XYZ file of C-alpha atoms in Angstrom:
131
model
C 0.000 0.000 0.000
C 2.850 2.405 0.826
C 4.455 1.682 -2.577
C 1.283 2.646 -4.470
C 1.087 5.906 -2.529
C 4.616 6.880 -3.581
C 3.884 6.268 -7.267
C 0.661 8.245 -7.109
C 2.319 11.251 -5.468
C 5.171 11.204 -8.001
C 2.798 11.512 -10.984
C 2.666 15.208 -11.781
C -0.319 16.850 -13.373
C 1.744 19.603 -14.992
C 4.860 20.106 -17.058
C 7.226 23.040 -16.685
C 9.130 23.746 -19.880
C 12.637 24.960 -19.065
C 14.305 23.913 -22.312
C 12.182 24.734 -25.370
C 13.213 23.301 -28.718
C 15.139 25.920 -30.699
C 14.049 25.526 -34.299
C 17.035 25.897 -36.630
C 16.524 28.796 -39.072
C 18.590 30.446 -41.774
C 16.772 33.796 -41.806
C 17.741 35.192 -38.380
C 14.377 34.432 -36.781
C 14.388 32.952 -33.273
C 11.803 30.207 -32.741
C 11.545 28.595 -29.298
C 8.879 25.894 -29.339
C 7.732 25.328 -25.759
C 5.083 22.753 -26.559
C 4.425 20.996 -29.865
C 5.620 18.240 -32.144
C 9.321 19.165 -32.017
C 9.535 19.847 -28.272
C 7.317 17.285 -26.569
C 5.660 15.324 -29.392
C 2.293 17.046 -28.886
C 0.306 17.090 -32.130
C -2.756 18.861 -30.667
C -1.200 22.295 -30.029
C 2.048 24.139 -30.458
C 3.128 27.179 -28.484
C 6.198 29.096 -29.573
C 8.009 32.264 -28.538
C 9.415 34.039 -31.571
C 11.542 37.040 -32.437
C 11.452 38.163 -36.062
C 14.405 40.396 -36.936
C 13.951 43.685 -38.778
C 13.224 43.354 -42.513
C 12.366 39.636 -42.197
C 9.698 37.836 -44.202
C 8.758 34.341 -45.204
C 6.927 32.970 -48.251
C 3.164 32.776 -48.466
C 1.667 29.661 -46.898
C -1.736 28.017 -46.547
C -1.582 26.070 -43.264
C -3.889 23.267 -42.185
C -4.085 24.747 -38.672
C -5.522 27.815 -36.955
C -2.778 30.183 -35.845
C -3.108 32.675 -33.007
C -0.481 35.412 -32.687
C 0.029 37.785 -29.751
C 2.485 40.657 -30.260
C 4.662 41.292 -27.198
C 6.995 43.940 -28.647
C 7.333 45.678 -32.004
C 5.084 45.302 -35.050
C 4.319 42.472 -37.466
C 2.740 42.550 -40.908
C 0.214 39.935 -42.025
C -0.757 39.692 -45.675
C -3.965 37.678 -45.616
C -5.100 36.843 -49.142
C -4.624 40.374 -50.613
C -5.107 42.449 -47.443
C -2.192 43.844 -45.404
C -2.723 44.072 -41.642
C -0.193 45.462 -39.171
C -0.392 44.489 -35.520
C 1.548 46.166 -32.729
C 2.414 45.365 -29.132
C -0.613 44.209 -27.126
C -2.674 43.137 -30.141
C -3.533 39.620 -31.251
C -5.049 37.853 -34.224
C -6.493 34.461 -35.137
C -5.931 33.299 -38.708
C -8.172 30.395 -39.642
C -6.752 27.255 -41.206
C -6.629 27.000 -45.003
C -6.105 30.770 -45.315
C -3.328 31.999 -47.607
C -1.044 34.223 -45.516
C 2.394 35.763 -45.461
C 4.135 36.861 -42.261
C 6.686 39.684 -42.344
C 8.506 42.270 -40.275
C 9.361 45.025 -42.761
C 10.078 47.433 -39.903
C 13.355 48.676 -38.377
C 12.960 46.931 -35.005
C 12.570 43.276 -34.044
C 9.110 41.869 -33.373
C 8.654 39.570 -30.385
C 5.505 37.475 -30.288
C 3.823 34.256 -29.226
C 2.338 31.877 -31.792
C -0.147 29.152 -30.948
C -1.198 26.625 -33.583
C -4.202 24.278 -33.357
C -3.483 21.517 -34.236
C 0.269 21.756 -33.768
C 2.549 23.284 -36.376
C 4.288 20.907 -38.735
C 6.322 21.468 -41.886
C 4.018 19.062 -43.723
C 0.885 21.022 -42.733
C 2.135 24.586 -43.375
C 2.268 24.388 -47.197
C 4.798 27.174 -47.832
C 5.016 28.445 -51.373
C 8.296 28.823 -53.230
C 9.684 32.361 -52.989
């Protein structure tokens, strides 16, 4: 009976992420995935802290997941279909899955933000276009 008690008290109902997966990039962008496929194998959600350097952009994409973005510092440009939207610190946006979008930071300062994808981000599900 004592043995069962020890096992039950050792099973935690939370996970503290102290070592996010640093996604290798070639464009100067910092991506720290705290939860998701690369960090803990979770395919239901991904949560990443990102810093996009000044004058950064990536190709258009049409992801198979909803993406929520919260801007912590700086500004970020979203080109959704043919509409340009600029968000600044304290603002957030939800972009629904299967929407053609391009993310960019054409500004002179870095943009720090959180990105949450449902289901989790994957290279196979993002469908980036060639530049």
